[in-house]
Amino acid sequence: MRRISLSLVTLLLLSIMVFAGGQVLPGNVGRAILGPFADQRAVDTLNHQFGLDRPYLVQYWDWISHFVTGDMGTSYIFRAPVAPFVLDALGNSLKLAAVAFVMVVPLGILGGVLAALNVNRPLDRIISLGGLSATVLPEFVTGIVLILIFGIWLRWLPIAATWPEGAGFATQLYHLILPAMPLFLVLFGYIARMARAGMIEALDSDYTRTAVLKGLPWRTVIWRHVLRNALMPTITVIATQTGYLIGGLVVVETLFRYQGIGSLIFTAARGKDFPVLEAGILTIGIVYAVATLIADLSYSLLNPRIRLGVGS
Protein backbone atom coordinates (compact mmCIF):
# COMPACT_ATOMS: atom_id res chain seq x y z
CA MET A 1 0.00 0.00 0.00
CA ARG A 2 2.88 2.36 0.69
CA ARG A 3 4.29 1.70 -2.78
CA ILE A 4 0.90 2.29 -4.38
CA SER A 5 0.48 5.56 -2.46
CA LEU A 6 3.91 6.77 -3.59
CA SER A 7 3.05 5.82 -7.18
CA LEU A 8 -0.14 7.88 -7.02
CA VAL A 9 1.76 10.87 -5.68
CA THR A 10 4.32 10.46 -8.46
CA LEU A 11 1.58 10.36 -11.10
CA LEU A 12 -0.01 13.48 -9.61
CA LEU A 13 3.30 15.35 -9.81
CA LEU A 14 3.81 14.03 -13.35
CA SER A 15 0.38 15.31 -14.40
CA ILE A 16 1.22 18.77 -13.06
CA MET A 17 4.57 18.79 -14.85
CA VAL A 18 3.02 17.59 -18.12
CA PHE A 19 0.30 20.22 -18.00
CA ALA A 20 2.76 22.99 -17.13
CA GLY A 21 5.11 21.84 -19.87
CA GLY A 22 2.31 21.98 -22.39
CA GLN A 23 1.53 25.57 -21.45
CA VAL A 24 5.11 26.79 -21.90
CA LEU A 25 5.57 25.22 -25.34
CA PRO A 26 6.04 27.96 -27.93
CA GLY A 27 3.27 28.66 -30.40
CA ASN A 28 -0.47 29.14 -30.38
CA VAL A 29 -2.94 26.28 -30.69
CA GLY A 30 -5.46 28.16 -32.78
CA ARG A 31 -2.72 29.52 -35.03
CA ALA A 32 -1.17 26.07 -35.44
CA ILE A 33 -4.52 24.62 -36.54
CA LEU A 34 -5.80 27.45 -38.75
CA GLY A 35 -2.46 28.35 -40.28
CA PRO A 36 -0.21 31.41 -40.28
CA PHE A 37 -2.53 33.50 -42.52
CA ALA A 38 -5.73 33.03 -40.53
CA ASP A 39 -7.49 36.07 -39.10
CA GLN A 40 -6.62 36.75 -35.46
CA ARG A 41 -10.31 36.89 -34.52
CA ALA A 42 -10.79 33.38 -35.88
CA VAL A 43 -7.75 32.21 -33.91
CA ASP A 44 -9.09 33.77 -30.71
CA THR A 45 -12.52 32.24 -31.30
CA LEU A 46 -11.02 28.76 -31.76
CA ASN A 47 -8.91 29.11 -28.63
CA HIS A 48 -12.04 30.15 -26.75
CA GLN A 49 -13.88 27.08 -28.02
CA PHE A 50 -11.10 24.91 -26.68
CA GLY A 51 -11.22 26.74 -23.35
CA LEU A 52 -7.62 27.87 -23.62
CA ASP A 53 -8.44 31.37 -22.40
CA ARG A 54 -9.52 30.07 -18.99
CA PRO A 55 -7.24 30.21 -15.91
CA TYR A 56 -4.61 27.49 -15.83
CA LEU A 57 -5.90 25.98 -12.60
CA VAL A 58 -9.36 25.62 -14.11
CA GLN A 59 -7.94 24.01 -17.24
CA TYR A 60 -5.82 21.59 -15.21
CA TRP A 61 -8.66 20.55 -12.91
CA ASP A 62 -11.00 20.05 -15.86
CA TRP A 63 -8.43 17.86 -17.60
CA ILE A 64 -7.28 15.72 -14.66
CA SER A 65 -10.78 15.26 -13.21
CA HIS A 66 -11.98 13.88 -16.54
CA PHE A 67 -8.81 11.82 -17.07
CA VAL A 68 -9.25 9.80 -13.87
CA THR A 69 -12.73 8.80 -15.09
CA GLY A 70 -11.34 7.57 -18.41
CA ASP A 71 -12.17 10.70 -20.43
CA MET A 72 -8.90 11.86 -22.01
CA GLY A 73 -10.50 14.81 -23.75
CA THR A 74 -10.89 15.74 -27.40
CA SER A 75 -8.06 16.13 -29.87
CA TYR A 76 -7.60 19.67 -31.16
CA ILE A 77 -6.44 18.48 -34.56
CA PHE A 78 -8.69 15.48 -35.24
CA ARG A 79 -11.73 16.83 -33.33
CA ALA A 80 -12.29 13.34 -31.94
CA PRO A 81 -11.89 11.68 -28.52
CA VAL A 82 -8.27 11.22 -27.51
CA ALA A 83 -8.66 7.82 -25.83
CA PRO A 84 -8.90 5.71 -29.04
CA PHE A 85 -5.76 7.33 -30.45
CA VAL A 86 -3.77 6.80 -27.26
CA LEU A 87 -4.99 3.25 -26.64
CA ASP A 88 -4.35 2.14 -30.23
CA ALA A 89 -0.87 3.68 -30.17
CA LEU A 90 -0.17 2.15 -26.75
CA GLY A 91 -1.24 -1.25 -28.05
CA ASN A 92 1.18 -0.95 -30.97
CA SER A 93 4.01 0.12 -28.68
CA LEU A 94 3.25 -2.76 -26.32
CA LYS A 95 3.60 -5.19 -29.22
CA LEU A 96 6.99 -3.78 -30.19
CA ALA A 97 8.10 -3.61 -26.56
CA ALA A 98 7.00 -7.21 -25.97
CA VAL A 99 9.08 -8.45 -28.90
CA ALA A 100 12.13 -6.52 -27.70
CA PHE A 101 11.50 -7.66 -24.11
CA VAL A 102 11.31 -11.33 -25.06
CA MET A 103 14.53 -10.96 -27.03
CA VAL A 104 16.65 -8.97 -24.60
CA VAL A 105 15.74 -10.25 -21.12
CA PRO A 106 16.68 -13.94 -21.48
CA LEU A 107 19.70 -13.20 -23.67
CA GLY A 108 20.84 -10.33 -21.43
CA ILE A 109 20.63 -12.48 -18.30
CA LEU A 110 22.31 -15.38 -20.08
CA GLY A 111 25.10 -13.11 -21.29
CA GLY A 112 25.66 -11.75 -17.77
CA VAL A 113 25.70 -15.22 -16.25
CA LEU A 114 28.17 -16.54 -18.82
CA ALA A 115 30.39 -13.48 -18.34
CA ALA A 116 30.41 -13.96 -14.56
CA LEU A 117 31.18 -17.66 -14.81
CA ASN A 118 34.10 -16.79 -17.11
CA VAL A 119 35.23 -13.60 -15.39
CA ASN A 120 38.40 -12.02 -16.81
CA ARG A 121 38.43 -14.56 -19.63
CA PRO A 122 37.95 -13.82 -23.35
CA LEU A 123 34.22 -14.65 -23.25
CA ASP A 124 33.71 -12.19 -20.40
CA ARG A 125 35.55 -9.45 -22.28
CA ILE A 126 33.62 -10.09 -25.49
CA ILE A 127 30.23 -9.93 -23.77
CA SER A 128 31.11 -6.92 -21.62
CA LEU A 129 32.78 -4.92 -24.38
CA GLY A 130 30.15 -5.83 -26.96
CA GLY A 131 27.27 -4.94 -24.65
CA LEU A 132 28.87 -1.64 -23.63
CA SER A 133 29.58 -0.70 -27.25
CA ALA A 134 25.99 -1.45 -28.29
CA THR A 135 24.61 0.55 -25.37
CA VAL A 136 26.38 3.80 -26.24
CA LEU A 137 25.32 3.76 -29.90
CA PRO A 138 22.12 5.78 -30.58
CA GLU A 139 19.12 3.90 -31.89
CA PHE A 140 19.05 5.83 -35.17
CA VAL A 141 22.62 4.70 -35.92
CA THR A 142 22.05 1.02 -35.19
CA GLY A 143 18.62 1.21 -36.82
CA ILE A 144 20.02 2.55 -40.09
CA VAL A 145 22.80 -0.03 -40.09
CA LEU A 146 20.32 -2.84 -39.45
CA ILE A 147 18.03 -1.57 -42.21
CA LEU A 148 20.94 -1.53 -44.65
CA ILE A 149 22.10 -5.03 -43.71
CA PHE A 150 18.90 -6.99 -43.13
CA GLY A 151 16.40 -4.91 -45.09
CA ILE A 152 18.26 -3.76 -48.20
CA TRP A 153 21.36 -5.90 -48.75
CA LEU A 154 20.17 -9.28 -47.48
CA ARG A 155 16.42 -8.56 -47.83
CA TRP A 156 15.59 -10.88 -44.96
CA LEU A 157 13.31 -8.50 -43.07
CA PRO A 158 10.92 -5.67 -44.07
CA ILE A 159 12.20 -2.17 -43.40
CA ALA A 160 8.73 -0.85 -42.47
CA ALA A 161 7.06 -2.03 -39.26
CA THR A 162 3.55 -1.47 -40.59
CA TRP A 163 1.93 -4.76 -41.56
CA PRO A 164 -1.03 -5.28 -43.91
CA GLU A 165 -4.50 -4.87 -42.43
CA GLY A 166 -5.82 -8.09 -40.93
CA ALA A 167 -2.35 -9.68 -40.72
CA GLY A 168 -1.93 -12.58 -38.33
CA PHE A 169 0.45 -12.99 -35.41
CA ALA A 170 3.29 -14.45 -37.49
CA THR A 171 3.15 -11.60 -40.03
CA GLN A 172 3.10 -8.95 -37.31
CA LEU A 173 6.04 -10.60 -35.57
CA TYR A 174 7.93 -10.72 -38.86
CA HIS A 175 7.51 -6.95 -39.28
CA LEU A 176 8.52 -6.19 -35.67
CA ILE A 177 11.77 -8.16 -35.51
CA LEU A 178 13.89 -5.53 -37.25
CA PRO A 179 12.54 -2.53 -35.22
CA ALA A 180 13.10 -4.52 -32.02
CA MET A 181 16.78 -5.06 -32.79
CA PRO A 182 17.95 -1.49 -31.98
CA LEU A 183 16.11 -1.72 -28.67
CA PHE A 184 17.75 -5.07 -28.01
CA LEU A 185 21.21 -3.62 -28.63
CA VAL A 186 20.59 -0.65 -26.33
CA LEU A 187 19.22 -2.69 -23.42
CA PHE A 188 21.39 -5.79 -23.67
CA GLY A 189 24.42 -4.09 -22.15
CA TYR A 190 22.51 -2.77 -19.11
CA ILE A 191 20.90 -6.09 -18.27
CA ALA A 192 24.03 -8.13 -18.94
CA ARG A 193 26.21 -5.88 -16.77
CA MET A 194 23.78 -5.99 -13.86
CA ALA A 195 23.40 -9.77 -14.13
CA ARG A 196 27.18 -10.14 -14.30
CA ALA A 197 27.75 -7.96 -11.23
CA GLY A 198 25.06 -9.79 -9.27
CA MET A 199 26.47 -13.18 -10.23
CA ILE A 200 30.02 -12.24 -9.24
CA GLU A 201 28.82 -10.94 -5.86
CA ALA A 202 26.73 -14.06 -5.27
CA LEU A 203 29.57 -16.39 -6.28
CA ASP A 204 31.86 -14.73 -3.71
CA SER A 205 29.31 -14.89 -0.90
CA ASP A 206 29.48 -17.06 2.21
CA TYR A 207 26.33 -19.04 1.40
CA THR A 208 27.80 -20.10 -1.94
CA ARG A 209 30.99 -21.31 -0.30
CA THR A 210 28.94 -23.14 2.32
CA ALA A 211 26.89 -24.86 -0.36
CA VAL A 212 30.05 -25.94 -2.17
CA LEU A 213 31.61 -27.25 1.06
CA LYS A 214 28.49 -29.30 1.70
CA GLY A 215 29.26 -31.18 -1.48
CA LEU A 216 26.32 -29.93 -3.55
CA PRO A 217 26.76 -30.26 -7.31
CA TRP A 218 27.91 -27.08 -9.00
CA ARG A 219 24.75 -26.96 -11.14
CA THR A 220 22.59 -27.10 -8.00
CA VAL A 221 24.62 -24.35 -6.35
CA ILE A 222 24.13 -22.09 -9.35
CA TRP A 223 20.39 -22.71 -9.77
CA ARG A 224 19.29 -22.83 -6.12
CA HIS A 225 21.64 -20.41 -4.40
CA VAL A 226 23.46 -18.12 -6.80
CA LEU A 227 20.88 -17.18 -9.44
CA ARG A 228 18.07 -16.39 -6.99
CA ASN A 229 20.17 -13.79 -5.20
CA ALA A 230 22.06 -12.57 -8.25
CA LEU A 231 18.95 -11.66 -10.24
CA MET A 232 17.42 -9.33 -7.65
CA PRO A 233 19.22 -6.15 -8.83
CA THR A 234 18.64 -7.22 -12.44
CA ILE A 235 14.87 -7.22 -11.91
CA THR A 236 15.00 -3.56 -10.91
CA VAL A 237 16.96 -2.68 -14.04
CA ILE A 238 14.49 -4.58 -16.23
CA ALA A 239 11.57 -2.72 -14.65
CA THR A 240 13.16 0.68 -15.16
CA GLN A 241 13.78 -0.14 -18.81
CA THR A 242 10.12 -1.06 -19.30
CA GLY A 243 9.16 2.60 -19.25
CA TYR A 244 11.76 3.25 -21.93
CA LEU A 245 10.44 0.39 -24.05
CA ILE A 246 6.98 1.94 -23.99
CA GLY A 247 7.66 5.65 -24.15
CA GLY A 248 11.18 6.08 -25.48
CA LEU A 249 10.45 4.74 -28.93
CA VAL A 250 10.16 8.02 -30.82
CA VAL A 251 13.31 7.49 -32.89
CA VAL A 252 12.64 3.80 -33.61
CA GLU A 253 8.98 4.32 -34.43
CA THR A 254 9.77 7.25 -36.71
CA LEU A 255 12.61 5.42 -38.44
CA PHE A 256 10.52 2.34 -39.13
CA ARG A 257 7.25 4.25 -39.76
CA TYR A 258 5.48 2.61 -36.84
CA GLN A 259 2.37 4.18 -35.28
CA GLY A 260 3.20 3.78 -31.60
CA ILE A 261 2.69 6.04 -28.62
CA GLY A 262 6.14 7.61 -28.91
CA SER A 263 5.40 8.66 -32.48
CA LEU A 264 1.95 9.90 -31.41
CA ILE A 265 3.40 12.09 -28.65
CA PHE A 266 5.98 13.54 -31.03
CA THR A 267 3.28 14.36 -33.60
CA ALA A 268 1.05 15.90 -30.91
CA ALA A 269 3.91 18.08 -29.63
CA ARG A 270 4.63 19.41 -33.11
CA GLY A 271 0.95 20.14 -33.75
CA LYS A 272 0.28 21.70 -30.30
CA ASP A 273 -2.37 19.02 -29.72
CA PHE A 274 -2.15 19.26 -25.93
CA PRO A 275 -4.90 16.76 -25.02
CA VAL A 276 -3.14 14.02 -26.99
CA LEU A 277 0.30 15.08 -25.71
CA GLU A 278 -0.75 15.17 -22.06
CA ALA A 279 -2.79 11.95 -22.20
CA GLY A 280 0.01 10.09 -23.96
CA ILE A 281 2.72 11.09 -21.48
CA LEU A 282 0.54 10.42 -18.44
CA THR A 283 -0.41 7.02 -19.86
CA ILE A 284 3.28 6.17 -20.14
CA GLY A 285 3.71 7.27 -16.54
CA ILE A 286 0.96 4.90 -15.45
CA VAL A 287 2.56 2.01 -17.34
CA TYR A 288 5.93 2.84 -15.79
CA ALA A 289 4.43 2.99 -12.27
CA VAL A 290 2.73 -0.37 -12.73
CA ALA A 291 5.95 -1.94 -14.05
CA THR A 292 7.90 -0.60 -11.08
CA LEU A 293 5.28 -1.93 -8.66
CA ILE A 294 5.47 -5.38 -10.28
CA ALA A 295 9.27 -5.24 -9.95
CA ASP A 296 8.96 -4.45 -6.23
CA LEU A 297 6.62 -7.40 -5.72
CA SER A 298 8.96 -9.71 -7.66
CA TYR A 299 11.89 -8.45 -5.62
CA SER A 300 10.06 -9.28 -2.39
CA LEU A 301 9.29 -12.79 -3.64
CA LEU A 302 12.98 -13.42 -4.31
CA ASN A 303 14.13 -11.86 -1.04
CA PRO A 304 12.11 -12.98 2.02
CA ARG A 305 13.78 -10.29 4.17
CA ILE A 306 12.06 -7.63 2.08
CA ARG A 307 8.72 -9.43 2.26
CA LEU A 308 8.88 -9.91 6.03
CA GLY A 309 10.23 -6.44 6.74
CA VAL A 310 13.53 -7.75 8.13
CA GLY A 311 16.82 -5.99 7.57
CA SER A 312 17.61 -2.52 6.28
C-alpha atoms as one frame of an Amber mdcrd trajectory, in Angstrom:
protein
   0.000   0.000   0.000   2.878   2.355   0.687   4.293   1.702  -2.777   0.900
   2.294  -4.381   0.479   5.561  -2.461   3.910   6.767  -3.587   3.055   5.823
  -7.178  -0.137   7.878  -7.020   1.761  10.868  -5.677   4.320  10.465  -8.458
   1.584  10.358 -11.099  -0.006  13.481  -9.615   3.298  15.351  -9.815   3.810
  14.033 -13.355   0.376  15.312 -14.400   1.221  18.771 -13.060   4.572  18.794
 -14.854   3.021  17.590 -18.115   0.297  20.224 -18.001   2.761  22.986 -17.129
   5.111  21.835 -19.869   2.308  21.984 -22.394   1.530  25.569 -21.447   5.108
  26.793 -21.901   5.571  25.222 -25.340   6.039  27.963 -27.929   3.270  28.655
 -30.401  -0.472  29.138 -30.379  -2.937  26.276 -30.691  -5.457  28.156 -32.783
  -2.724  29.521 -35.030  -1.173  26.072 -35.440  -4.520  24.619 -36.542  -5.800
  27.451 -38.749  -2.458  28.347 -40.285  -0.214  31.410 -40.283  -2.525  33.500
 -42.523  -5.732  33.027 -40.528  -7.491  36.066 -39.101  -6.621  36.751 -35.461
 -10.308  36.892 -34.522 -10.794  33.382 -35.882  -7.747  32.207 -33.915  -9.089
  33.766 -30.706 -12.518  32.236 -31.302 -11.019  28.762 -31.757  -8.907  29.108
 -28.629 -12.044  30.153 -26.748 -13.883  27.080 -28.022 -11.097  24.906 -26.677
 -11.218  26.737 -23.352  -7.618  27.870 -23.619  -8.436  31.367 -22.395  -9.523
  30.068 -18.990  -7.239  30.214 -15.907  -4.610  27.493 -15.835  -5.897  25.977
 -12.596  -9.363  25.618 -14.106  -7.937  24.014 -17.240  -5.818  21.586 -15.212
  -8.657  20.547 -12.915 -11.001  20.050 -15.862  -8.426  17.856 -17.603  -7.277
  15.725 -14.660 -10.780  15.256 -13.215 -11.976  13.878 -16.543  -8.814  11.824
 -17.071  -9.247   9.803 -13.867 -12.725   8.799 -15.085 -11.341   7.573 -18.408
 -12.167  10.696 -20.428  -8.901  11.859 -22.008 -10.496  14.810 -23.752 -10.895
  15.742 -27.401  -8.058  16.134 -29.868  -7.600  19.669 -31.160  -6.438  18.481
 -34.562  -8.686  15.483 -35.238 -11.735  16.829 -33.335 -12.292  13.341 -31.944
 -11.895  11.680 -28.521  -8.274  11.224 -27.508  -8.664   7.819 -25.833  -8.903
   5.707 -29.037  -5.758   7.328 -30.455  -3.768   6.797 -27.255  -4.990   3.254
 -26.637  -4.347   2.145 -30.229  -0.870   3.679 -30.174  -0.171   2.153 -26.755
  -1.236  -1.254 -28.046   1.178  -0.954 -30.965   4.011   0.122 -28.680   3.252
  -2.759 -26.319   3.598  -5.190 -29.219   6.987  -3.779 -30.189   8.100  -3.606
 -26.557   7.005  -7.212 -25.972   9.082  -8.454 -28.903  12.130  -6.517 -27.699
  11.498  -7.655 -24.109  11.308 -11.326 -25.057  14.528 -10.958 -27.032  16.649
  -8.966 -24.597  15.740 -10.247 -21.121  16.680 -13.944 -21.485  19.704 -13.204
 -23.675  20.844 -10.334 -21.427  20.627 -12.481 -18.303  22.310 -15.379 -20.078
  25.104 -13.114 -21.286  25.663 -11.751 -17.774  25.697 -15.223 -16.249  28.173
 -16.538 -18.819  30.393 -13.480 -18.341  30.412 -13.958 -14.557  31.181 -17.661
 -14.806  34.096 -16.792 -17.113  35.225 -13.603 -15.391  38.404 -12.017 -16.812
  38.431 -14.561 -19.628  37.954 -13.825 -23.353  34.225 -14.654 -23.250  33.710
 -12.194 -20.403  35.554  -9.452 -22.282  33.621 -10.094 -25.494  30.233  -9.930
 -23.774  31.105  -6.921 -21.616  32.776  -4.919 -24.375  30.154  -5.835 -26.962
  27.269  -4.941 -24.645  28.870  -1.638 -23.630  29.577  -0.697 -27.246  25.990
  -1.450 -28.290  24.611   0.554 -25.370  26.379   3.805 -26.236  25.318   3.755
 -29.899  22.121   5.776 -30.579  19.117   3.903 -31.892  19.048   5.830 -35.167
  22.615   4.702 -35.924  22.047   1.023 -35.193  18.618   1.214 -36.818  20.020
   2.550 -40.092  22.795  -0.030 -40.090  20.317  -2.844 -39.449  18.031  -1.573
 -42.210  20.944  -1.530 -44.654  22.103  -5.029 -43.709  18.900  -6.993 -43.129
  16.401  -4.910 -45.085  18.264  -3.762 -48.205  21.355  -5.899 -48.747  20.167
  -9.283 -47.484  16.417  -8.564 -47.830  15.594 -10.881 -44.961  13.307  -8.499
 -43.068  10.923  -5.673 -44.069  12.200  -2.167 -43.400   8.726  -0.854 -42.465
   7.065  -2.026 -39.261   3.545  -1.470 -40.592   1.933  -4.760 -41.558  -1.033
  -5.284 -43.908  -4.501  -4.866 -42.432  -5.818  -8.088 -40.934  -2.355  -9.678
 -40.716  -1.929 -12.579 -38.327   0.452 -12.992 -35.414   3.285 -14.450 -37.494
   3.152 -11.599 -40.027   3.097  -8.945 -37.307   6.037 -10.597 -35.567   7.929
 -10.722 -38.862   7.513  -6.954 -39.282   8.520  -6.187 -35.674  11.771  -8.162
 -35.506  13.890  -5.526 -37.248  12.542  -2.532 -35.216  13.096  -4.524 -32.021
  16.784  -5.065 -32.793  17.953  -1.487 -31.985  16.111  -1.722 -28.667  17.754
  -5.075 -28.006  21.206  -3.624 -28.633  20.592  -0.650 -26.330  19.218  -2.688
 -23.417  21.389  -5.789 -23.672  24.422  -4.094 -22.154  22.515  -2.766 -19.113
  20.903  -6.088 -18.267  24.031  -8.134 -18.935  26.213  -5.884 -16.771  23.776
  -5.991 -13.857  23.404  -9.767 -14.125  27.178 -10.142 -14.302  27.747  -7.958
 -11.228  25.061  -9.788  -9.269  26.470 -13.176 -10.230  30.021 -12.235  -9.240
  28.822 -10.942  -5.864  26.734 -14.065  -5.269  29.569 -16.391  -6.276  31.864
 -14.728  -3.715  29.309 -14.887  -0.899  29.479 -17.061   2.209  26.335 -19.039
   1.402  27.797 -20.097  -1.941  30.991 -21.308  -0.305  28.939 -23.141   2.318
  26.885 -24.864  -0.361  30.052 -25.937  -2.170  31.613 -27.247   1.060  28.486
 -29.298   1.705  29.260 -31.176  -1.478  26.322 -29.932  -3.548  26.759 -30.262
  -7.314  27.913 -27.078  -8.998  24.746 -26.962 -11.137  22.589 -27.105  -7.998
  24.621 -24.354  -6.347  24.127 -22.093  -9.353  20.395 -22.714  -9.766  19.292
 -22.826  -6.124  21.635 -20.414  -4.404  23.459 -18.119  -6.804  20.877 -17.177
  -9.438  18.073 -16.390  -6.989  20.170 -13.788  -5.201  22.063 -12.574  -8.254
  18.951 -11.657 -10.238  17.420  -9.334  -7.648  19.220  -6.151  -8.827  18.637
  -7.217 -12.437  14.871  -7.222 -11.914  14.995  -3.561 -10.908  16.956  -2.679
 -14.043  14.493  -4.583 -16.231  11.568  -2.720 -14.655  13.163   0.684 -15.159
  13.780  -0.136 -18.814  10.119  -1.060 -19.304   9.159   2.602 -19.247  11.755
   3.254 -21.934  10.439   0.390 -24.049   6.976   1.943 -23.989   7.657   5.653
 -24.154  11.177   6.077 -25.484  10.453   4.739 -28.933  10.157   8.017 -30.824
  13.307   7.486 -32.891  12.644   3.800 -33.607   8.978   4.317 -34.430   9.773
   7.245 -36.710  12.610   5.419 -38.438  10.515   2.337 -39.127   7.253   4.251
 -39.757   5.476   2.612 -36.843   2.372   4.177 -35.284   3.200   3.775 -31.596
   2.686   6.040 -28.618   6.142   7.606 -28.911   5.396   8.661 -32.476   1.949
   9.895 -31.406   3.399  12.094 -28.647   5.976  13.541 -31.026   3.282  14.363
 -33.602   1.054  15.903 -30.915   3.911  18.080 -29.632   4.626  19.406 -33.109
   0.948  20.137 -33.748   0.279  21.697 -30.303  -2.372  19.021 -29.715  -2.146
  19.264 -25.935  -4.899  16.756 -25.018  -3.135  14.018 -26.989   0.296  15.076
 -25.708  -0.748  15.166 -22.055  -2.787  11.954 -22.203   0.014  10.089 -23.961
   2.721  11.091 -21.482   0.540  10.421 -18.445  -0.413   7.019 -19.860   3.279
   6.174 -20.141   3.713   7.272 -16.541   0.956   4.902 -15.450   2.562   2.009
 -17.337   5.933   2.843 -15.790   4.428   2.990 -12.272   2.727  -0.373 -12.732
   5.945  -1.939 -14.054   7.899  -0.604 -11.077   5.284  -1.933  -8.661   5.474
  -5.378 -10.279   9.270  -5.244  -9.946   8.960  -4.453  -6.233   6.619  -7.402
  -5.723   8.957  -9.706  -7.659  11.893  -8.449  -5.621  10.061  -9.283  -2.390
   9.294 -12.792  -3.643  12.985 -13.421  -4.310  14.126 -11.861  -1.038  12.112
 -12.981   2.024  13.784 -10.294   4.170  12.063  -7.632   2.078   8.716  -9.429
   2.263   8.881  -9.908   6.026  10.225  -6.436   6.742  13.527  -7.752   8.133
  16.821  -5.985   7.573  17.615  -2.517   6.278
